[in-house]
Coordinates of C-alpha atoms in Angstrom, one line a residue:
X1 CA -25.0 -12.5 2.9
X2 CA -28.0 -10.8 1.8
X3 CA -28.9 -10.3 5.6
X4 CA -25.5 -8.8 6.4
X5 CA -25.9 -6.2 3.6
X6 CA -29.2 -5.6 4.3
X7 CA -28.2 -4.9 8.0
X8 CA -25.4 -2.5 6.8
X9 CA -27.4 -0.4 4.4
X10 CA -30.1 0.3 6.7
X11 CA -30.2 3.6 8.7
X12 CA -31.5 1.5 12.0
X13 CA -29.6 -1.2 12.6
X14 CA -28.1 -1.6 15.8
X15 CA -25.0 -3.3 17.5
X16 CA -27.6 -5.9 18.7
X17 CA -28.8 -6.6 14.9
X18 CA -25.4 -7.2 14.0
X19 CA -24.4 -9.3 16.7
X20 CA -27.5 -11.7 16.0
X21 CA -27.4 -11.6 12.1
X22 CA -26.9 -15.0 10.7
X23 CA -23.5 -16.0 9.7
X24 CA -22.8 -17.9 6.3
X25 CA -20.8 -21.1 6.3
X26 CA -18.9 -19.6 3.4
X27 CA -18.1 -16.6 1.6
X28 CA -16.4 -15.3 -1.9
X29 CA -12.9 -14.6 -1.7
X30 CA -10.2 -13.9 -4.3
X31 CA -7.4 -16.7 -3.8
X32 CA -4.2 -18.1 -4.8
X33 CA -4.2 -21.9 -5.1
X34 CA -0.9 -23.7 -3.8
X35 CA -1.2 -26.4 -6.6
X36 CA -0.3 -23.4 -9.2
X37 CA 2.6 -22.1 -7.5
X38 CA 4.7 -23.1 -10.6
X39 CA 2.4 -22.0 -13.3
X40 CA 4.4 -18.9 -14.4
X41 CA 7.8 -20.9 -14.2
X42 CA 10.0 -19.7 -16.8
X43 CA 8.2 -16.5 -17.6
X44 CA 9.7 -13.1 -17.4
X45 CA 7.9 -11.0 -14.5
X46 CA 6.4 -8.8 -17.0
X47 CA 4.6 -11.9 -18.7
X48 CA 3.0 -13.0 -15.9
X49 CA -0.9 -12.2 -15.7
X50 CA -2.6 -11.9 -12.4
X51 CA -5.9 -12.6 -14.3
X52 CA -4.6 -16.2 -14.7
X53 CA -3.8 -17.0 -11.3
X54 CA -6.4 -15.1 -9.1
X55 CA -9.6 -17.0 -8.5
X56 CA -12.9 -15.9 -7.0
X57 CA -14.0 -18.9 -4.9
X58 CA -16.3 -20.0 -2.2
X59 CA -14.3 -20.7 0.7
X60 CA -15.2 -22.1 4.2
X61 CA -15.6 -19.1 6.9
X62 CA -12.8 -19.6 9.6
X63 CA -13.1 -20.0 13.0
X64 CA -13.1 -16.7 15.0
X65 CA -10.0 -16.8 17.6
X66 CA -9.3 -14.7 21.0
X67 CA -8.7 -11.2 20.1
X68 CA -10.0 -11.4 16.6
X69 CA -12.8 -10.0 14.6
X70 CA -15.0 -11.1 11.7
X71 CA -15.8 -8.2 9.2
X72 CA -18.2 -7.7 6.7
X73 CA -15.7 -6.3 3.8
X74 CA -17.6 -3.4 1.8
X75 CA -14.6 -2.5 -0.3
X76 CA -10.9 -3.1 -0.4
X77 CA -7.9 -2.4 -2.6
X78 CA -5.0 -3.7 -4.8
X79 CA -1.6 -3.3 -3.6
X80 CA 1.9 -4.2 -4.7
X81 CA 2.1 -7.2 -2.4
X82 CA -1.3 -8.3 -4.1
X83 CA 0.9 -8.5 -7.6
X84 CA 3.4 -10.0 -6.0
X85 CA 1.5 -12.7 -4.4
X86 CA -0.2 -13.4 -8.1
X87 CA 2.9 -13.7 -9.9
X88 CA 4.3 -15.9 -7.0
X89 CA 7.5 -13.2 -6.7
X90 CA 9.9 -13.0 -5.2
X91 CA 8.4 -16.3 -3.2
X92 CA 5.2 -17.9 -3.2
X93 CA 3.2 -16.6 -0.2
X94 CA 2.3 -20.4 0.7
X95 CA 5.8 -20.5 2.5
X96 CA 4.6 -17.7 4.6
X97 CA 1.6 -19.4 5.6
X98 CA 3.1 -22.8 6.2
X99 CA 5.5 -21.2 8.6
X100 CA 2.9 -19.0 10.3
X101 CA 1.0 -22.3 10.6
X102 CA 3.7 -23.9 12.7
X103 CA 3.7 -21.2 15.3
X104 CA 0.3 -22.3 17.2
X105 CA -2.8 -24.5 17.0
X106 CA -4.7 -21.3 16.5
X107 CA -2.3 -19.9 13.6
X108 CA -2.5 -23.4 11.9
X109 CA -5.9 -22.0 10.4
X110 CA -3.8 -19.8 7.8
X111 CA -1.8 -22.7 6.4
X112 CA -4.4 -23.9 3.7
X113 CA -4.3 -24.8 0.0
X114 CA -5.6 -21.6 -1.0
X115 CA -4.9 -18.1 0.2
X116 CA -7.0 -15.1 0.6
X117 CA -5.7 -12.1 -0.4
X118 CA -5.8 -8.4 0.2
X119 CA -4.4 -5.9 2.9
X120 CA -7.0 -3.3 2.9
X121 CA -10.3 -3.2 3.8
X122 CA -13.3 -0.9 4.8
X123 CA -16.3 -2.8 6.2
X124 CA -18.6 -3.4 9.5
X125 CA -17.8 -5.6 12.5
X126 CA -20.1 -8.7 12.8
X127 CA -18.1 -10.5 15.7
X128 CA -15.4 -10.4 18.0
X129 CA -13.3 -12.9 19.8
X130 CA -12.8 -13.6 23.6
X131 CA -11.1 -10.7 25.2
X132 CA -12.1 -7.9 23.0
X133 CA -13.5 -4.7 24.5
X134 CA -13.0 -2.3 22.3
X135 CA -14.7 -3.0 19.4
X136 CA -18.5 -4.3 18.8
X137 CA -20.6 -5.4 16.3
X138 CA -22.0 -2.7 14.0
X139 CA -18.7 -0.6 14.5
X140 CA -17.7 0.9 10.8
X141 CA -13.9 0.2 10.7
X142 CA -11.0 0.3 8.5
X143 CA -8.1 -2.1 8.9
X144 CA -4.2 -1.7 9.0
X145 CA -2.3 -4.6 7.8
X146 CA 0.0 -5.0 10.8
X147 CA -0.3 -8.4 12.2
X148 CA 2.1 -9.1 15.5
X149 CA 2.0 -11.5 18.4
X150 CA 3.7 -9.2 20.7
X151 CA 5.0 -12.3 23.1
X152 CA 8.4 -10.8 22.8
X153 CA 9.6 -7.7 24.7
X154 CA 11.3 -6.8 20.9
X155 CA 7.9 -5.2 19.8
X156 CA 6.7 -3.3 22.9
X157 CA 8.6 -0.2 22.1
X158 CA 8.0 -0.4 18.2
X159 CA 5.3 -3.5 17.0
X160 CA 7.0 -3.5 13.7
X161 CA 10.3 -4.9 15.5
X162 CA 8.0 -7.9 16.8
X163 CA 9.8 -11.1 15.8
X164 CA 6.4 -12.4 14.6
X165 CA 5.6 -9.3 12.6
X166 CA 3.5 -10.3 9.2
X167 CA 1.5 -8.3 6.5
X168 CA -2.0 -9.4 6.9
X169 CA -3.4 -10.8 3.7
X170 CA 0.2 -11.1 2.3
X171 CA 1.8 -13.4 5.1
X172 CA -1.2 -14.3 6.7
X173 CA -4.6 -15.7 5.2
X174 CA -8.1 -14.4 5.4
X175 CA -7.6 -11.2 3.8
X176 CA -9.6 -8.4 2.8
X177 CA -10.2 -9.0 -1.1
X178 CA -13.4 -11.1 0.1
X179 CA -16.7 -10.5 1.1
X180 CA -15.4 -11.0 4.9
X181 CA -12.3 -11.0 6.3
X182 CA -10.5 -12.1 10.0
X183 CA -8.4 -9.7 11.6
X184 CA -6.7 -9.2 14.7
X185 CA -8.7 -6.5 16.5
X186 CA -5.9 -4.3 17.1
X187 CA -5.8 -3.8 13.3
X188 CA -9.2 -2.0 13.5
X189 CA -9.3 1.8 13.2
X190 CA -12.3 4.1 12.7
X191 CA -13.5 4.4 9.3
X192 CA -13.1 8.1 8.1
X193 CA -16.8 9.3 8.4
X194 CA -16.7 11.4 5.2
X195 CA -15.7 8.6 2.8
X196 CA -17.3 6.1 1.1
X197 CA -16.7 2.6 1.6
X198 CA -14.2 2.1 -1.5
X199 CA -12.5 5.7 -0.5
X200 CA -12.1 4.7 2.6
X201 CA -10.2 1.3 2.0
X202 CA -7.9 2.6 -0.4
X203 CA -5.5 4.5 2.1
X204 CA -4.6 1.6 4.7
X205 CA -1.4 0.1 3.4
X206 CA 0.1 2.9 1.5
X207 CA -0.6 5.8 3.4
X208 CA 0.9 4.3 6.7
X209 CA 3.8 3.0 4.9
X210 CA 4.5 6.5 3.6
X211 CA 3.9 8.1 6.8
X212 CA 6.4 6.0 8.7
X213 CA 8.7 6.3 5.9
X214 CA 8.5 9.7 5.6
X215 CA 7.2 11.7 8.6
X216 CA 8.0 9.2 11.6
X217 CA 11.1 9.3 13.7
X218 CA 11.7 5.7 12.9
X219 CA 11.7 6.7 9.2
X220 CA 13.3 10.2 7.7
X221 CA 11.9 12.2 10.6
X222 CA 10.8 15.0 7.8
X223 CA 10.9 18.7 9.1
X224 CA 9.9 21.9 7.9
X225 CA 11.8 23.0 5.0
X226 CA 13.1 20.0 3.7
X227 CA 13.7 19.0 0.0
X228 CA 11.9 15.7 -0.5
X229 CA 12.9 13.9 -3.7
X230 CA 9.6 11.6 -4.4
X231 CA 9.9 9.0 -7.0
X232 CA 6.7 7.8 -8.7
X233 CA 5.1 10.9 -7.1
X234 CA 1.7 10.2 -8.8
X235 CA 1.8 6.6 -7.8
X236 CA 0.1 4.6 -4.8
X237 CA 2.6 5.3 -2.5
X238 CA 4.3 8.1 -3.8
X239 CA 1.0 10.2 -4.1
X240 CA 0.6 9.9 -0.3
X241 CA 4.6 11.0 0.1
X242 CA 3.6 14.0 -1.8
X243 CA 0.8 15.0 0.4
X244 CA 2.9 14.4 3.3
X245 CA 5.6 16.8 2.1
X246 CA 3.3 19.4 1.2
X247 CA 1.5 19.5 4.5
X248 CA 4.5 18.9 6.6
X249 CA 6.1 22.2 4.9
X250 CA 8.7 20.4 2.8
X251 CA 9.2 21.1 -0.6
X252 CA 8.7 17.8 -2.9
X253 CA 10.7 17.4 -5.9
X254 CA 8.4 15.1 -7.9
X255 CA 9.8 12.6 -10.2
X256 CA 7.0 11.2 -12.9
X257 CA 7.3 9.8 -16.0
X258 CA 4.7 11.4 -18.4
X259 CA 3.3 15.2 -18.9
X260 CA -0.3 13.5 -17.4
X261 CA 1.5 12.7 -14.1
X262 CA 3.1 15.7 -13.9
X263 CA -0.4 17.3 -13.8
X264 CA -1.5 15.2 -10.9
X265 CA 1.4 16.4 -8.9
X266 CA 0.8 20.1 -9.8
X267 CA -3.2 19.4 -9.0
X268 CA -1.8 18.1 -5.5
X269 CA -0.1 21.2 -5.3
X270 CA 3.5 20.4 -6.1
X271 CA 5.5 22.9 -7.9
X272 CA 9.3 20.9 -8.8
X273 CA 8.6 18.1 -11.1
X274 CA 11.0 16.1 -13.3
X275 CA 9.4 14.1 -15.9
X276 CA 12.2 11.6 -16.2
X277 CA 11.2 10.1 -19.6
X278 CA 10.9 13.5 -21.2
X279 CA 14.4 14.3 -20.2
X280 CA 15.5 11.3 -20.8
X281 CA 17.7 9.8 -17.8
X282 CA 19.3 6.5 -18.0
X283 CA 20.7 5.6 -15.2
X284 CA 22.2 2.2 -16.3
X285 CA 24.3 1.9 -19.4
X286 CA 23.7 -1.9 -19.7
X287 CA 22.5 -4.7 -17.0
X288 CA 26.0 -4.7 -15.3
X289 CA 26.8 -0.8 -15.1
X290 CA 25.4 2.6 -14.0
X291 CA 26.1 5.8 -15.8
X292 CA 27.4 8.6 -12.8
X293 CA 27.3 11.3 -15.6
X294 CA 23.7 10.5 -15.6
X295 CA 23.3 11.0 -11.6
X296 CA 25.3 14.1 -12.0
X297 CA 23.0 15.6 -14.6
X298 CA 20.0 14.5 -12.6
X299 CA 21.3 16.2 -9.3
X300 CA 21.9 19.4 -11.5
X301 CA 18.4 19.3 -12.5
X302 CA 17.1 19.2 -8.8
X303 CA 19.4 22.2 -7.7
X304 CA 17.7 24.0 -10.8
X305 CA 14.6 23.3 -9.0
X306 CA 15.5 24.1 -5.6
X307 CA 17.6 27.0 -6.1
X308 CA 20.8 25.2 -5.8
X309 CA 19.9 23.0 -3.0
X310 CA 20.5 19.2 -2.9
X311 CA 17.6 16.9 -1.3
X312 CA 17.4 16.3 2.5
X313 CA 15.6 13.2 2.0
X314 CA 15.2 10.8 -0.8
X315 CA 11.9 8.4 -0.6
X316 CA 13.1 5.5 -2.3
X317 CA 11.0 2.6 -3.1
X318 CA 11.8 1.5 -7.3
X319 CA 15.0 -0.1 -5.9
X320 CA 17.7 -1.2 -8.3
X321 CA 16.9 1.0 -11.3
X322 CA 17.3 4.2 -9.2
X323 CA 19.1 3.4 -5.9
X324 CA 22.6 4.6 -7.1
X325 CA 21.1 8.2 -8.4
X326 CA 19.0 8.3 -5.1
X327 CA 22.3 8.0 -2.8
X328 CA 24.4 10.3 -5.3
X329 CA 21.8 13.2 -5.1
X330 CA 21.2 13.1 -1.4
X331 CA 22.8 16.2 0.5
X332 CA 25.5 15.4 2.9
X333 CA 24.2 14.1 6.2
X334 CA 20.8 13.4 4.3
X335 CA 18.9 10.3 4.5
X336 CA 17.8 7.9 1.8
X337 CA 14.9 6.1 3.5
X338 CA 13.8 3.0 1.5
X339 CA 10.7 0.4 0.9
X340 CA 10.1 -2.1 -1.5
X341 CA 11.9 -2.5 -4.9
X342 CA 9.7 -2.4 -7.6
X343 CA 12.4 -2.4 -10.3
X344 CA 14.6 -5.2 -8.5
X345 CA 15.8 -6.0 -4.9
X346 CA 19.6 -6.0 -6.0
X347 CA 20.5 -2.6 -5.3
X348 CA 24.1 -1.1 -6.3
X349 CA 25.5 2.2 -5.3
X350 CA 28.8 3.7 -5.1
X351 CA 29.7 3.9 -1.2
X352 CA 32.1 7.0 -1.4
X353 CA 29.0 9.0 -1.8
X354 CA 27.6 7.5 1.3
X355 CA 30.4 7.2 3.8
X356 CA 32.5 10.1 2.8
X357 CA 29.3 12.5 2.8
X358 CA 27.9 10.9 6.3
X359 CA 24.7 9.9 4.7
X360 CA 22.5 7.6 6.0
X361 CA 20.0 4.7 4.4
X362 CA 17.4 4.0 6.5
X363 CA 15.0 0.8 5.8
X364 CA 11.1 1.0 6.4
X365 CA 8.6 -1.5 6.3
X366 CA 4.9 -0.5 6.7
X367 CA 4.2 1.0 10.2
X368 CA 3.8 0.4 13.9
X369 CA 0.2 0.6 15.4
X370 CA 0.9 4.4 16.7
X371 CA 1.9 5.2 13.1
X372 CA -1.2 3.7 11.3
X373 CA -3.2 5.2 13.7
X374 CA -1.8 8.7 13.3
X375 CA -1.9 8.1 9.5
X376 CA -5.6 7.2 9.6
X377 CA -6.8 10.2 12.1
X378 CA -5.0 12.5 9.2
X379 CA -7.3 11.0 6.8
X380 CA -10.3 11.2 9.0
X381 CA -9.6 15.1 9.5
X382 CA -9.2 15.7 6.2
X383 CA -5.9 16.6 6.0
X384 CA -4.8 13.5 3.7
X385 CA -7.0 12.4 1.2
X386 CA -7.7 9.2 -0.7
X387 CA -6.1 8.6 -4.3
X388 CA -8.6 6.4 -5.5
X389 CA -8.8 6.7 -9.2
X390 CA -10.7 3.5 -10.6
X391 CA -12.9 0.9 -8.7
X392 CA -13.7 -2.7 -9.9
X393 CA -15.7 -5.4 -9.1
X394 CA -14.6 -8.2 -6.9
X395 CA -15.2 -10.7 -9.8
X396 CA -12.5 -8.3 -11.7
X397 CA -9.8 -8.1 -9.2
X398 CA -7.2 -10.2 -11.7
X399 CA -7.7 -7.1 -14.0
X400 CA -7.2 -4.7 -11.2
X401 CA -4.2 -6.3 -10.3
X402 CA -2.8 -6.4 -13.8
X403 CA -3.5 -2.8 -14.2
X404 CA -1.0 -2.3 -11.0
X405 CA 1.2 -4.8 -12.2
X406 CA 1.5 -3.2 -15.9
X407 CA 1.6 0.5 -14.2
X408 CA -1.5 1.2 -16.0
X409 CA -2.9 3.0 -12.8
X410 CA -3.0 6.1 -11.1
X411 CA -2.9 6.3 -7.3
X412 CA -4.8 3.5 -6.0
X413 CA -7.2 1.2 -7.6
X414 CA -10.4 -0.1 -5.4
X415 CA -12.1 -3.1 -5.2
X416 CA -16.0 -3.4 -4.5
X417 CA -16.8 -6.6 -2.2
X418 CA -20.0 -6.3 -0.7
X419 CA -20.9 -3.0 -1.6
X420 CA -23.6 -3.1 -4.3
X421 CA -22.3 0.2 -6.1
X422 CA -19.8 2.9 -5.4
X423 CA -20.8 6.1 -3.4
X424 CA -21.9 4.5 -0.2
X425 CA -20.9 4.6 3.3
X426 CA -20.6 8.6 3.6
X427 CA -21.5 9.6 7.4
X428 CA -20.3 13.4 7.4
X429 CA -21.4 15.1 4.3
X430 CA -20.5 18.1 5.4
X431 CA -16.9 17.5 5.8
X432 CA -16.9 15.7 2.6
X433 CA -18.2 18.7 0.8
X434 CA -15.2 20.9 2.0
X435 CA -12.8 18.5 0.4
X436 CA -14.5 17.1 -2.6
X437 CA -12.3 18.3 -5.2
X438 CA -9.0 16.9 -3.5
X439 CA -11.0 13.5 -2.8
X440 CA -11.8 13.1 -6.3
X441 CA -8.7 14.6 -7.9
X442 CA -7.4 11.0 -9.0
X443 CA -10.7 9.8 -10.3
X444 CA -11.2 13.1 -12.6
X445 CA -7.6 12.8 -13.8
X446 CA -8.0 9.5 -14.6
X447 CA -11.2 10.1 -16.6
X448 CA -9.2 12.3 -19.0
X449 CA -7.8 8.9 -20.5
X450 CA -4.2 9.3 -19.0
X451 CA -1.8 7.0 -21.3
X452 CA -0.1 4.1 -19.7
X453 CA 3.6 4.7 -19.0
X454 CA 6.2 3.3 -16.3
X455 CA 6.2 5.7 -13.4
X456 CA 8.9 4.9 -10.9

C-alpha cells in the first residue's frame, strides 16, 4: 500500500507509474460478517450498535473483470445504507449478494461470507479491465453508486429502470469503505479539482439522489418560484435539497428540529424555517392514529412563511412519521416526491387529500448515469457544495455509523481510507478560495458543538 500511496502523493507520478505499481494481495476494508446476521435479534433498531457489527478486516484483492476498475480509495463517507447494512435492517445485505452472485460467473465473486460496504469514494484509478477506453491508471475520480448490467432494453432510456439495477457497496460487494474498491467504470466521474479527497467523497450518493428527486424530470421537476418543503433540511440529503432549491430559484421551507439546525439552514441562505420541536408538532396521537389537526396547524405555519401559499413540492424521506402531513400540506396539483423511509416504511395518509386535489406521489431512488454526472458537474463548478461536517479514520467507521444512526451528525460524515490526513488532493486552489466559506460551512457549525437531536 505504501507504494500506491507514495505514487498518489507525488506530483511527478504518471499514468505509466500507476499502471506498473505493484498491487497487494490483500487490503483493509470495513466489513460485515455473514455469520453475525442474527447478532441483534430481538433488539429495537435504536439499540443496535454498528460498532459491534462493523469490522476492519484484511480481505483478498478481488479479480478485475471486463468494464471494471480497481481504485485506490483516498476517502469515503457514511450513508444511511451503511447504517441499515450494519444493523441488518430491513433485511440482511447478504441476501443481495447471494442473488447477485447467481447472475453470472463474474458476479459470483460478490457472494462472499463478508461484505465490504461503502457507496461513496474519491480516489485514483490503478487498473482497468478489458474494454475500458475512457479511464486510465492515474485518473483522479469519484464514483457514483449505480451498478447496472444494461442487457435489457428497459434500462436504456433511464438506467435506474434496468432490471439488474443495484446500489454498489450495499447490494454489491467491494465497496468504498476500504483502501481499494472495485467498480464498474461507468460509475466513475472526474474528481472536483477544488476539493480535498474527503470533501470530494462526501456528495456522491446524497447529491445525486437529491438531484433526481427534486430537479430531474424523473422526480419533481422543480422550477423557479416553486415552494419546496424539505424535511431534515440540515441533514445529509436535505442539505443538498436546500442548495438545489436555492440555486434553482425556488423557495425552500426547511423543517429542522433545533435552533442549531435552523442556523445551518440560514447559513445556506434559506429564510423560511420551521423548528418542529420548538413548535411541538405531533403528527401521531399514538402508534395507530394520526392527528389531522396537527397537519392543519402545520399547513397554517407554512402559509405564514410563504405569504399564504401552499407548497408545490414536498421533499420526502422520513416516511411513516411525516408522510400523512406531507400529503395534506401539498397544494392542489402538487407533488410529493419520496425516497427512503428513515422513520418507517409503512406510510399512511388520507387518500382524499391526494385524489380529490389531483396531487402526485413520485417514488425516487438514487439517480441514473446522466443525473449523477449533472450533479457531480455542479459540484465541480462550485454551484453545489459538499456538506461535510466531520471526518473519521477508517478504523472508526463503526463510530461514524453510530453517529449517523443516532442522528448526532450534520450534513455528511466522511472517512479517510488511504489518505493519511485531511486537506490533501486540492488541484484548483483558485476555485477553492472563491468558495471556501461554503465548503467549510458544516465543519464550522459542527465545531460549535451542536447538540444531538432527531432531525427528520
